[in-house]
Amino acid sequence: MSDRTGRLALANLWVAILAFGVASAMALMQALSRAALDLPWRSAKMYYLSVTAHGTLMALVFTTFFIMAFGYVVAERTLGRAVPHRALAWAGYWIALAGTLATVAAILSGKATVLYTFYPPLKAHPAFYIGATLLVVGSWIWGFVIIRSYLAWKREHAGQPAPLALHGMLATVIVWLIATVGVAAEMLFLLIPWSLGLTKTVDPELARMLFWYFGHPLVYFWLLPAYVVWYAVLPKVAGGKLFSDPLARLVFILFIVLSTPVGFHHQFMDPGIPASWKLFHAVLTFGILFPSFVTAFTVTASLEVAGRAKGATGLVDWLKKLPWGDPLVASVLLSMLLFAVGGVGGAINAAYGMNAVVHNTAWIQGHFHLTVGSATALTFMGTAYWLLPRLTGRELELGLLAKVQPYLWFIGMVLFSISNHITGLMGMPRRIYDASYGGSAVAHAWRGLTDVSAVGGLFLFTSAAFFMLVMLGTGLAGKKSAPQPIEWAEPLEPVSPRAGLLDRYGLWTVVAVVLVLIAYAVPLWQHLQMQRFGSPGFTPF
Amino acid sequence: MNVPLYEKIWMWAAGGIIAAFIAIVLVTGVGGALQPPSHVETIDPTQVFKDPRFAHPAVTVDANGATVVAFGMMYGFTPAEIRVPAGKRVTFRMTSTDVTHGFLIVGTNANTMLVPGYVSQFTTVFQRPGEYLIVCNEYCGLGHHLMSAKLIVEEAKP
Ligand code: HEM
Ligand SMILES: [Cu+2]
Ligand SMILES: [Cu+2]
């Protein structure tokens, strides 16, 4: 790694790791809260403040900084050249970091207990919205630098396809740039002027539509870099080859096209949106299952290649030959298992009618801890074990903890997630400090399972603590050694030397934008035509 | 693109499953059997108490069923106890006077957001008489977990 880009990647990586550490500590407290133990610091104010901090730090800060770090590594290491515009890239880093600190300060001072979805008319301190916007602006600069890296390389390699890892990263950037238009509009036109007192009221439903325009593709922003690891790193570390390069390319392109025009599936239960548009988004939502089905096959087949290369001959004994003791391999394999369950749950959430049974119940928190909380987060933790030594030139410290950590996460997540799925089906709402409802008999039936969820939380917290110890130990005290190379998986069959239809990013971006316009322009326009009434702000925290 | 045979089979199967999902959603959705609450009607959220549509939150029962007019407000629902007949069509018309709330009747699929400025409306039938817990399922402030109400489904009088 050229030292300069390495420093940039490391700076981003450390923010991600620290955000994760702080958010995990808050999670422990949350997980215990509904078990109704009499803990000294337990209060509603602390609970909702903590959920706001945990959601924001995990979903927005940890993920974004990690993806920026990984993006720089991919851009430089697949193309073999330092990323351009390094001064600008550093400026982006500082802008994103300053924004993050402003947002976190607003949350911790108790002036922004609006949760990470910040639905108005709950009204936070302006620093919360401005800070979050700066984080997005910083990430735009990152996206620009990644795209420029590719274009500079392409000029010298006309007609060649981008290496697969970069292909996935470019898809990530494109999805992110399209997605963030929604949240930027929400912040700049609605929430920032309103929180500053420049406007008196805000239309809560319009804000929700803009938020979920952003909120769904946000999940692919989290997922696609994990897929890059599954396709381009995992097979290599496991000792195999990528089963199919063209199919992997197809998968990323499908995500560019389908990620955004589906956001109403988060608003099935909202008034003010006609059923026909909800149904349209529901149908497209099912379409987006397809690339994940393909991924399941290709990645599993790549692992089989690895197992067979190590001498496996039977139907399933190749599974046993995989290096389950390697922290990256174990993290990724377990995250894939959890994601398979999360994917089935996702199809249920998306099912238009069935959504009514689970919407805003504990089922949802069970669901997204499998997806972003495991498919993404556990993959990122595994990636950090692989990446940090390669970036710092230090050996992984406390390797035993790193080996155990993914398994602890898996056990904790199974307990946490299954119990929350069940209490959700039994009608327990999400985002509640206490689940007793004045001694209601129905609520009493949730009790045993909320305890299981708390035990799961303890496992998860222990796992997160192990991860933090390994990271800090490695970063501060790891033995210096010649860094191992960063290498990418080779495909089973050689990649075509000519760029094809699946490498035409401009074209696919246009297709995506057209679809987004069809799915959103009309309902938004219809919405703006209605007689609407704004809401003043409320700060019930 | 050269796709290996097994992966081709897998992809067709995945496509088939997805097509089946979509077909089920379309058939139940378009037929109206399973529609999420998608009523479009606006209201001034600062004037809910004066608005003739919500000035008298209550249940009205007639020959065809019942209409429930209710609103959510930090941290409770008005009326706090709702009585409806079993086996009849019950239409809920609701809104919020302050922040966004949720309305979930535990143990049923009656679930909707209450967004200030909008009227939520849906119709359902309760077959099982008994007492149900209604909870707010969207964070609405520090008393969110206290926000609940009671639904009593009464045996229909013959
Ligand atoms: C250390 C392990 C973790 C534990 C014990 C944990 C536990 C919890 C708990 C108890 C809640 C509150 C749920 C509610 O009241 O509705 C929560 C919310 C949340 N968690 Fe985690 N979590 C962990 C890791 C993660 C990770 C890795 C992510 C994502 C990268 C994540 C993302 C979120 C988000 C986005 C929320 C939503 C907050 C909201 O509803 O506003 N969590 N978590
Ligand atoms: Cu979504
Ligand atoms: Cu509430």
mmCIF file of N, CA, C and O in Angstrom, chain B residues 72-156:
data_model
loop_
_atom_site.group_PDB
_atom_site.id
_atom_site.type_symbol
_atom_site.label_atom_id
_atom_site.label_comp_id
_atom_site.label_asym_id
_atom_site.label_seq_id
_atom_site.Cartn_x
_atom_site.Cartn_y
_atom_site.Cartn_z
ATOM 1 N N GLY B 72 -54.304 9.814 18.529
ATOM 2 C CA GLY B 72 -53.176 9.543 19.405
ATOM 3 C C GLY B 72 -52.569 10.858 19.833
ATOM 4 O O GLY B 72 -52.559 11.828 19.063
ATOM 5 N N MET B 73 -52.114 10.903 21.079
ATOM 6 C CA MET B 73 -51.557 12.127 21.630
ATOM 7 C C MET B 73 -50.566 11.668 22.684
ATOM 8 O O MET B 73 -50.814 10.692 23.371
ATOM 9 N N MET B 74 -49.447 12.373 22.811
ATOM 10 C CA MET B 74 -48.464 11.952 23.816
ATOM 11 C C MET B 74 -49.128 11.856 25.190
ATOM 12 O O MET B 74 -49.600 12.862 25.667
ATOM 13 N N TYR B 75 -49.193 10.841 25.940
ATOM 14 C CA TYR B 75 -48.874 9.476 25.601
ATOM 15 C C TYR B 75 -50.098 8.620 25.847
ATOM 16 O O TYR B 75 -50.194 7.912 26.832
ATOM 17 N N GLY B 76 -51.089 8.752 25.000
ATOM 18 C CA GLY B 76 -52.289 7.955 25.149
ATOM 19 C C GLY B 76 -53.143 8.037 23.901
ATOM 20 O O GLY B 76 -52.853 8.796 22.966
ATOM 21 N N PHE B 77 -54.191 7.206 23.875
ATOM 22 C CA PHE B 77 -55.143 7.261 22.779
ATOM 23 C C PHE B 77 -56.477 7.737 23.338
ATOM 24 O O PHE B 77 -56.833 7.412 24.471
ATOM 25 N N THR B 78 -57.209 8.516 22.545
ATOM 26 C CA THR B 78 -58.550 8.927 22.929
ATOM 27 C C THR B 78 -59.510 8.405 21.860
ATOM 28 O O THR B 78 -59.281 8.705 20.683
ATOM 29 N N PRO B 79 -60.553 7.645 22.227
ATOM 30 C CA PRO B 79 -60.857 7.132 23.559
ATOM 31 C C PRO B 79 -59.861 6.048 24.001
ATOM 32 O O PRO B 79 -59.305 5.337 23.162
ATOM 33 N N ALA B 80 -59.698 5.938 25.325
ATOM 34 C CA ALA B 80 -58.728 4.989 25.862
ATOM 35 C C ALA B 80 -59.306 3.590 25.924
ATOM 36 O O ALA B 80 -58.593 2.618 26.131
ATOM 37 N N GLU B 81 -60.628 3.509 25.803
ATOM 38 C CA GLU B 81 -61.263 2.194 25.766
ATOM 39 C C GLU B 81 -62.232 2.183 24.594
ATOM 40 O O GLU B 81 -63.096 3.040 24.486
ATOM 41 N N ILE B 82 -62.040 1.239 23.717
ATOM 42 C CA ILE B 82 -62.831 1.195 22.486
ATOM 43 C C ILE B 82 -63.642 -0.094 22.498
ATOM 44 O O ILE B 82 -63.076 -1.176 22.648
ATOM 45 N N ARG B 83 -64.987 0.023 22.344
ATOM 46 C CA ARG B 83 -65.837 -1.178 22.318
ATOM 47 C C ARG B 83 -66.432 -1.357 20.929
ATOM 48 O O ARG B 83 -67.048 -0.435 20.408
ATOM 49 N N VAL B 84 -66.218 -2.510 20.358
ATOM 50 C CA VAL B 84 -66.762 -2.770 19.024
ATOM 51 C C VAL B 84 -67.420 -4.149 19.005
ATOM 52 O O VAL B 84 -67.081 -5.015 19.807
ATOM 53 N N PRO B 85 -68.376 -4.357 18.083
ATOM 54 C CA PRO B 85 -69.035 -5.661 18.004
ATOM 55 C C PRO B 85 -68.179 -6.688 17.247
ATOM 56 O O PRO B 85 -67.462 -6.325 16.319
ATOM 57 N N ALA B 86 -68.271 -7.933 17.681
ATOM 58 C CA ALA B 86 -67.547 -9.007 16.988
ATOM 59 C C ALA B 86 -68.233 -9.324 15.662
ATOM 60 O O ALA B 86 -69.435 -9.135 15.507
ATOM 61 N N GLY B 87 -67.422 -9.777 14.704
ATOM 62 C CA GLY B 87 -67.980 -10.276 13.447
ATOM 63 C C GLY B 87 -68.542 -9.219 12.513
ATOM 64 O O GLY B 87 -69.121 -9.560 11.483
ATOM 65 N N LYS B 88 -68.412 -7.955 12.861
ATOM 66 C CA LYS B 88 -68.927 -6.880 11.997
ATOM 67 C C LYS B 88 -67.759 -6.060 11.460
ATOM 68 O O LYS B 88 -66.681 -6.026 12.055
ATOM 69 N N ARG B 89 -68.019 -5.365 10.372
ATOM 70 C CA ARG B 89 -66.966 -4.509 9.823
ATOM 71 C C ARG B 89 -66.752 -3.299 10.723
ATOM 72 O O ARG B 89 -67.704 -2.607 11.066
ATOM 73 N N VAL B 90 -65.523 -3.072 11.099
ATOM 74 C CA VAL B 90 -65.199 -1.926 11.947
ATOM 75 C C VAL B 90 -64.231 -1.030 11.183
ATOM 76 O O VAL B 90 -63.183 -1.494 10.725
ATOM 77 N N THR B 91 -64.603 0.239 11.014
ATOM 78 C CA THR B 91 -63.730 1.182 10.316
ATOM 79 C C THR B 91 -63.092 2.121 11.327
ATOM 80 O O THR B 91 -63.791 2.750 12.123
ATOM 81 N N PHE B 92 -61.790 2.160 11.305
ATOM 82 C CA PHE B 92 -61.050 3.071 12.182
ATOM 83 C C PHE B 92 -60.683 4.318 11.402
ATOM 84 O O PHE B 92 -60.179 4.224 10.275
ATOM 85 N N ARG B 93 -60.943 5.491 12.008
ATOM 86 C CA ARG B 93 -60.476 6.762 11.439
ATOM 87 C C ARG B 93 -59.687 7.474 12.520
ATOM 88 O O ARG B 93 -60.215 7.782 13.578
ATOM 89 N N MET B 94 -58.394 7.692 12.247
ATOM 90 C CA MET B 94 -57.534 8.180 13.323
ATOM 91 C C MET B 94 -56.531 9.204 12.819
ATOM 92 O O MET B 94 -56.204 9.258 11.633
ATOM 93 N N THR B 95 -56.022 10.014 13.756
ATOM 94 C CA THR B 95 -54.935 10.916 13.425
ATOM 95 C C THR B 95 -54.139 11.204 14.693
ATOM 96 O O THR B 95 -54.396 10.604 15.741
ATOM 97 N N SER B 96 -53.159 12.098 14.564
ATOM 98 C CA SER B 96 -52.334 12.458 15.718
ATOM 99 C C SER B 96 -52.427 13.959 15.944
ATOM 100 O O SER B 96 -52.526 14.732 14.988
ATOM 101 N N THR B 97 -52.377 14.351 17.214
ATOM 102 C CA THR B 97 -52.427 15.786 17.510
ATOM 103 C C THR B 97 -51.038 16.367 17.723
ATOM 104 O O THR B 97 -50.888 17.573 17.876
ATOM 105 N N ASP B 98 -50.020 15.516 17.799
ATOM 106 C CA ASP B 98 -48.674 16.058 18.026
ATOM 107 C C ASP B 98 -47.647 15.363 17.125
ATOM 108 O O ASP B 98 -47.556 15.686 15.956
ATOM 109 N N VAL B 99 -46.888 14.391 17.658
ATOM 110 C CA VAL B 99 -45.842 13.755 16.849
ATOM 111 C C VAL B 99 -46.410 12.505 16.165
ATOM 112 O O VAL B 99 -47.590 12.189 16.319
ATOM 113 N N THR B 100 -45.573 11.785 15.450
ATOM 114 C CA THR B 100 -45.992 10.552 14.801
ATOM 115 C C THR B 100 -46.124 9.440 15.849
ATOM 116 O O THR B 100 -45.233 9.261 16.673
ATOM 117 N N HIS B 101 -47.252 8.759 15.813
ATOM 118 C CA HIS B 101 -47.463 7.602 16.683
ATOM 119 C C HIS B 101 -47.753 6.393 15.810
ATOM 120 O O HIS B 101 -47.935 6.508 14.602
ATOM 121 N N GLY B 102 -47.813 5.243 16.469
ATOM 122 C CA GLY B 102 -48.259 4.048 15.774
ATOM 123 C C GLY B 102 -49.484 3.516 16.496
ATOM 124 O O GLY B 102 -49.744 3.878 17.643
ATOM 125 N N PHE B 103 -50.238 2.677 15.817
ATOM 126 C CA PHE B 103 -51.442 2.090 16.409
ATOM 127 C C PHE B 103 -51.448 0.622 16.037
ATOM 128 O O PHE B 103 -51.601 0.271 14.866
ATOM 129 N N LEU B 104 -51.213 -0.232 17.029
ATOM 130 C CA LEU B 104 -51.179 -1.671 16.768
ATOM 131 C C LEU B 104 -52.081 -2.359 17.771
ATOM 132 O O LEU B 104 -51.948 -2.164 18.979
ATOM 133 N N ILE B 105 -53.021 -3.153 17.257
ATOM 134 C CA ILE B 105 -53.849 -3.957 18.153
ATOM 135 C C ILE B 105 -53.155 -5.311 18.279
ATOM 136 O O ILE B 105 -53.098 -6.079 17.314
ATOM 137 N N VAL B 106 -52.589 -5.566 19.446
ATOM 138 C CA VAL B 106 -51.758 -6.749 19.652
ATOM 139 C C VAL B 106 -52.573 -8.015 19.390
ATOM 140 O O VAL B 106 -53.711 -8.134 19.844
ATOM 141 N N GLY B 107 -51.983 -8.923 18.630
ATOM 142 C CA GLY B 107 -52.648 -10.178 18.328
ATOM 143 C C GLY B 107 -53.503 -10.116 17.075
ATOM 144 O O GLY B 107 -54.180 -11.084 16.737
ATOM 145 N N THR B 108 -53.489 -8.980 16.378
ATOM 146 C CA THR B 108 -54.225 -8.854 15.113
ATOM 147 C C THR B 108 -53.288 -8.219 14.089
ATOM 148 O O THR B 108 -52.158 -7.863 14.423
ATOM 149 N N ASN B 109 -53.788 -8.058 12.853
ATOM 150 C CA ASN B 109 -52.963 -7.328 11.889
ATOM 151 C C ASN B 109 -53.479 -5.896 11.699
ATOM 152 O O ASN B 109 -53.222 -5.279 10.683
ATOM 153 N N ALA B 110 -54.209 -5.383 12.691
ATOM 154 C CA ALA B 110 -54.637 -3.975 12.646
ATOM 155 C C ALA B 110 -53.445 -3.129 13.081
ATOM 156 O O ALA B 110 -53.050 -3.154 14.246
ATOM 157 N N ASN B 111 -52.854 -2.426 12.126
ATOM 158 C CA ASN B 111 -51.579 -1.749 12.366
ATOM 159 C C ASN B 111 -51.530 -0.548 11.435
ATOM 160 O O ASN B 111 -51.736 -0.688 10.224
ATOM 161 N N THR B 112 -51.314 0.633 11.961
ATOM 162 C CA THR B 112 -51.150 1.789 11.081
ATOM 163 C C THR B 112 -50.318 2.859 11.773
ATOM 164 O O THR B 112 -50.217 2.882 12.996
ATOM 165 N N MET B 113 -49.691 3.695 10.969
ATOM 166 C CA MET B 113 -49.011 4.861 11.526
ATOM 167 C C MET B 113 -50.028 5.982 11.685
ATOM 168 O O MET B 113 -50.958 6.108 10.885
ATOM 169 N N LEU B 114 -49.855 6.795 12.719
ATOM 170 C CA LEU B 114 -50.656 8.007 12.873
ATOM 171 C C LEU B 114 -49.711 9.184 12.660
ATOM 172 O O LEU B 114 -48.920 9.514 13.529
ATOM 173 N N VAL B 115 -49.788 9.759 11.471
ATOM 174 C CA VAL B 115 -48.859 10.831 11.115
ATOM 175 C C VAL B 115 -49.599 12.161 11.226
ATOM 176 O O VAL B 115 -50.670 12.308 10.625
ATOM 177 N N PRO B 116 -49.067 13.126 11.984
ATOM 178 C CA PRO B 116 -49.773 14.392 12.122
ATOM 179 C C PRO B 116 -49.977 15.040 10.757
ATOM 180 O O PRO B 116 -49.076 15.065 9.932
ATOM 181 N N GLY B 117 -51.211 15.552 10.539
ATOM 182 C CA GLY B 117 -51.517 16.157 9.249
ATOM 183 C C GLY B 117 -52.241 15.202 8.309
ATOM 184 O O GLY B 117 -52.668 15.600 7.235
ATOM 185 N N TYR B 118 -52.370 13.933 8.708
ATOM 186 C CA TYR B 118 -52.979 12.919 7.839
ATOM 187 C C TYR B 118 -53.998 12.104 8.620
ATOM 188 O O TYR B 118 -53.862 11.922 9.835
ATOM 189 N N VAL B 119 -55.006 11.618 7.908
ATOM 190 C CA VAL B 119 -56.010 10.770 8.530
ATOM 191 C C VAL B 119 -55.736 9.333 8.097
ATOM 192 O O VAL B 119 -55.661 9.043 6.906
ATOM 193 N N SER B 120 -55.543 8.452 9.081
ATOM 194 C CA SER B 120 -55.349 7.029 8.775
ATOM 195 C C SER B 120 -56.707 6.359 8.841
ATOM 196 O O SER B 120 -57.476 6.615 9.764
ATOM 197 N N GLN B 121 -56.986 5.506 7.890
ATOM 198 C CA GLN B 121 -58.284 4.824 7.906
ATOM 199 C C GLN B 121 -58.127 3.407 7.380
ATOM 200 O O GLN B 121 -57.430 3.177 6.382
ATOM 201 N N PHE B 122 -58.725 2.462 8.086
ATOM 202 C CA PHE B 122 -58.765 1.093 7.566
ATOM 203 C C PHE B 122 -59.978 0.390 8.149
ATOM 204 O O PHE B 122 -60.554 0.826 9.151
ATOM 205 N N THR B 123 -60.364 -0.687 7.491
ATOM 206 C CA THR B 123 -61.540 -1.435 7.931
ATOM 207 C C THR B 123 -61.129 -2.869 8.204
ATOM 208 O O THR B 123 -60.353 -3.452 7.448
ATOM 209 N N THR B 124 -61.640 -3.419 9.289
ATOM 210 C CA THR B 124 -61.292 -4.795 9.614
ATOM 211 C C THR B 124 -62.468 -5.447 10.335
ATOM 212 O O THR B 124 -63.467 -4.792 10.632
ATOM 213 N N VAL B 125 -62.333 -6.739 10.596
ATOM 214 C CA VAL B 125 -63.377 -7.472 11.308
ATOM 215 C C VAL B 125 -62.714 -8.246 12.439
ATOM 216 O O VAL B 125 -61.695 -8.894 12.215
ATOM 217 N N PHE B 126 -63.253 -8.143 13.636
ATOM 218 C CA PHE B 126 -62.724 -8.931 14.757
ATOM 219 C C PHE B 126 -63.652 -10.102 14.993
ATOM 220 O O PHE B 126 -64.822 -9.925 15.322
ATOM 221 N N GLN B 127 -63.138 -11.308 14.799
ATOM 222 C CA GLN B 127 -63.999 -12.483 14.969
ATOM 223 C C GLN B 127 -64.085 -12.899 16.436
ATOM 224 O O GLN B 127 -65.117 -13.383 16.883
ATOM 225 N N ARG B 128 -62.976 -12.737 17.157
ATOM 226 C CA ARG B 128 -62.880 -13.290 18.507
ATOM 227 C C ARG B 128 -63.269 -12.236 19.544
ATOM 228 O O ARG B 128 -62.591 -11.231 19.673
ATOM 229 N N PRO B 129 -64.337 -12.406 20.305
ATOM 230 C CA PRO B 129 -64.648 -11.454 21.371
ATOM 231 C C PRO B 129 -63.566 -11.515 22.447
ATOM 232 O O PRO B 129 -62.902 -12.537 22.615
ATOM 233 N N GLY B 130 -63.400 -10.417 23.176
ATOM 234 C CA GLY B 130 -62.410 -10.404 24.246
ATOM 235 C C GLY B 130 -61.755 -9.045 24.360
ATOM 236 O O GLY B 130 -62.139 -8.093 23.679
ATOM 237 N N GLU B 131 -60.746 -9.016 25.238
ATOM 238 C CA GLU B 131 -60.061 -7.746 25.471
ATOM 239 C C GLU B 131 -58.707 -7.770 24.775
ATOM 240 O O GLU B 131 -57.963 -8.734 24.873
ATOM 241 N N TYR B 132 -58.392 -6.713 24.059
ATOM 242 C CA TYR B 132 -57.130 -6.625 23.325
ATOM 243 C C TYR B 132 -56.332 -5.428 23.822
ATOM 244 O O TYR B 132 -56.901 -4.413 24.225
ATOM 245 N N LEU B 133 -55.012 -5.553 23.737
ATOM 246 C CA LEU B 133 -54.121 -4.448 24.099
ATOM 247 C C LEU B 133 -53.783 -3.660 22.834
ATOM 248 O O LEU B 133 -53.416 -4.239 21.811
ATOM 249 N N ILE B 134 -53.942 -2.338 22.929
ATOM 250 C CA ILE B 134 -53.523 -1.468 21.824
ATOM 251 C C ILE B 134 -52.237 -0.771 22.264
ATOM 252 O O ILE B 134 -52.177 -0.237 23.372
ATOM 253 N N VAL B 135 -51.214 -0.794 21.415
ATOM 254 C CA VAL B 135 -49.965 -0.122 21.791
ATOM 255 C C VAL B 135 -49.552 0.870 20.710
ATOM 256 O O VAL B 135 -49.892 0.719 19.537
ATOM 257 N N CYS B 136 -48.807 1.879 21.143
ATOM 258 C CA CYS B 136 -48.162 2.780 20.191
ATOM 259 C C CYS B 136 -46.877 2.102 19.761
ATOM 260 O O CYS B 136 -46.076 1.708 20.603
ATOM 261 N N ASN B 137 -46.676 1.941 18.453
ATOM 262 C CA ASN B 137 -45.463 1.248 18.009
ATOM 263 C C ASN B 137 -44.525 2.155 17.220
ATOM 264 O O ASN B 137 -43.730 1.677 16.414
ATOM 265 N N GLU B 138 -44.624 3.451 17.446
ATOM 266 C CA GLU B 138 -43.580 4.334 16.919
ATOM 267 C C GLU B 138 -43.101 5.233 18.043
ATOM 268 O O GLU B 138 -43.917 5.799 18.785
ATOM 269 N N TYR B 139 -41.778 5.362 18.160
ATOM 270 C CA TYR B 139 -41.193 6.204 19.211
ATOM 271 C C TYR B 139 -41.772 7.612 19.138
ATOM 272 O O TYR B 139 -41.770 8.243 18.079
ATOM 273 N N CYS B 140 -42.294 8.100 20.268
ATOM 274 C CA CYS B 140 -42.973 9.399 20.259
ATOM 275 C C CYS B 140 -42.523 10.261 21.430
ATOM 276 O O CYS B 140 -43.171 11.245 21.763
ATOM 277 N N GLY B 141 -41.430 9.877 22.086
ATOM 278 C CA GLY B 141 -40.959 10.656 23.223
ATOM 279 C C GLY B 141 -40.730 9.745 24.413
ATOM 280 O O GLY B 141 -40.903 8.524 24.313
ATOM 281 N N LEU B 142 -40.350 10.349 25.546
ATOM 282 C CA LEU B 142 -39.907 9.534 26.678
ATOM 283 C C LEU B 142 -41.006 8.668 27.290
ATOM 284 O O LEU B 142 -40.720 7.772 28.064
ATOM 285 N N GLY B 143 -42.265 8.936 26.954
ATOM 286 C CA GLY B 143 -43.340 8.106 27.495
ATOM 287 C C GLY B 143 -43.865 7.093 26.492
ATOM 288 O O GLY B 143 -44.913 6.482 26.705
ATOM 289 N N HIS B 144 -43.129 6.880 25.424
ATOM 290 C CA HIS B 144 -43.580 6.008 24.338
ATOM 291 C C HIS B 144 -44.042 4.629 24.837
ATOM 292 O O HIS B 144 -45.090 4.122 24.433
ATOM 293 N N HIS B 145 -43.256 4.055 25.744
ATOM 294 C CA HIS B 145 -43.576 2.700 26.217
ATOM 295 C C HIS B 145 -44.803 2.675 27.134
ATOM 296 O O HIS B 145 -45.239 1.604 27.544
ATOM 297 N N LEU B 146 -45.320 3.853 27.487
ATOM 298 C CA LEU B 146 -46.501 3.897 28.353
ATOM 299 C C LEU B 146 -47.780 4.087 27.546
ATOM 300 O O LEU B 146 -48.872 4.062 28.085
ATOM 301 N N MET B 147 -47.628 4.315 26.261
ATOM 302 C CA MET B 147 -48.773 4.718 25.452
ATOM 303 C C MET B 147 -49.552 3.495 24.997
ATOM 304 O O MET B 147 -49.125 2.757 24.105
ATOM 305 N N SER B 148 -50.709 3.273 25.612
ATOM 306 C CA SER B 148 -51.504 2.105 25.242
ATOM 307 C C SER B 148 -52.987 2.396 25.466
ATOM 308 O O SER B 148 -53.351 3.427 26.023
ATOM 309 N N ALA B 149 -53.817 1.488 25.020
ATOM 310 C CA ALA B 149 -55.265 1.616 25.188
ATOM 311 C C ALA B 149 -55.860 0.213 25.157
ATOM 312 O O ALA B 149 -55.123 -0.775 25.037
ATOM 313 N N LYS B 150 -57.176 0.146 25.293
ATOM 314 C CA LYS B 150 -57.833 -1.145 25.397
ATOM 315 C C LYS B 150 -58.893 -1.262 24.305
ATOM 316 O O LYS B 150 -59.622 -0.305 24.040
ATOM 317 N N LEU B 151 -58.967 -2.406 23.665
ATOM 318 C CA LEU B 151 -60.043 -2.676 22.714
ATOM 319 C C LEU B 151 -60.879 -3.815 23.280
ATOM 320 O O LEU B 151 -60.326 -4.852 23.653
ATOM 321 N N ILE B 152 -62.187 -3.602 23.357
ATOM 322 C CA ILE B 152 -63.047 -4.682 23.838
ATOM 323 C C ILE B 152 -63.980 -5.086 22.705
ATOM 324 O O ILE B 152 -64.749 -4.274 22.194
ATOM 325 N N VAL B 153 -63.831 -6.330 22.291
ATOM 326 C CA VAL B 153 -64.683 -6.849 21.230
ATOM 327 C C VAL B 153 -65.826 -7.596 21.896
ATOM 328 O O VAL B 153 -65.613 -8.560 22.636
ATOM 329 N N GLU B 154 -67.049 -7.105 21.660
ATOM 330 C CA GLU B 154 -68.204 -7.674 22.352
ATOM 331 C C GLU B 154 -68.943 -8.635 21.439
ATOM 332 O O GLU B 154 -69.073 -8.385 20.243
ATOM 333 N N GLU B 155 -69.430 -9.690 22.037
ATOM 334 C CA GLU B 155 -70.295 -10.642 21.339
ATOM 335 C C GLU B 155 -71.419 -9.850 20.677
ATOM 336 O O GLU B 155 -72.070 -9.049 21.347
ATOM 337 N N ALA B 156 -71.615 -10.025 19.381
ATOM 338 C CA ALA B 156 -72.662 -9.252 18.706
ATOM 339 C C ALA B 156 -74.022 -9.641 19.261
ATOM 340 O O ALA B 156 -74.311 -10.822 19.459
#
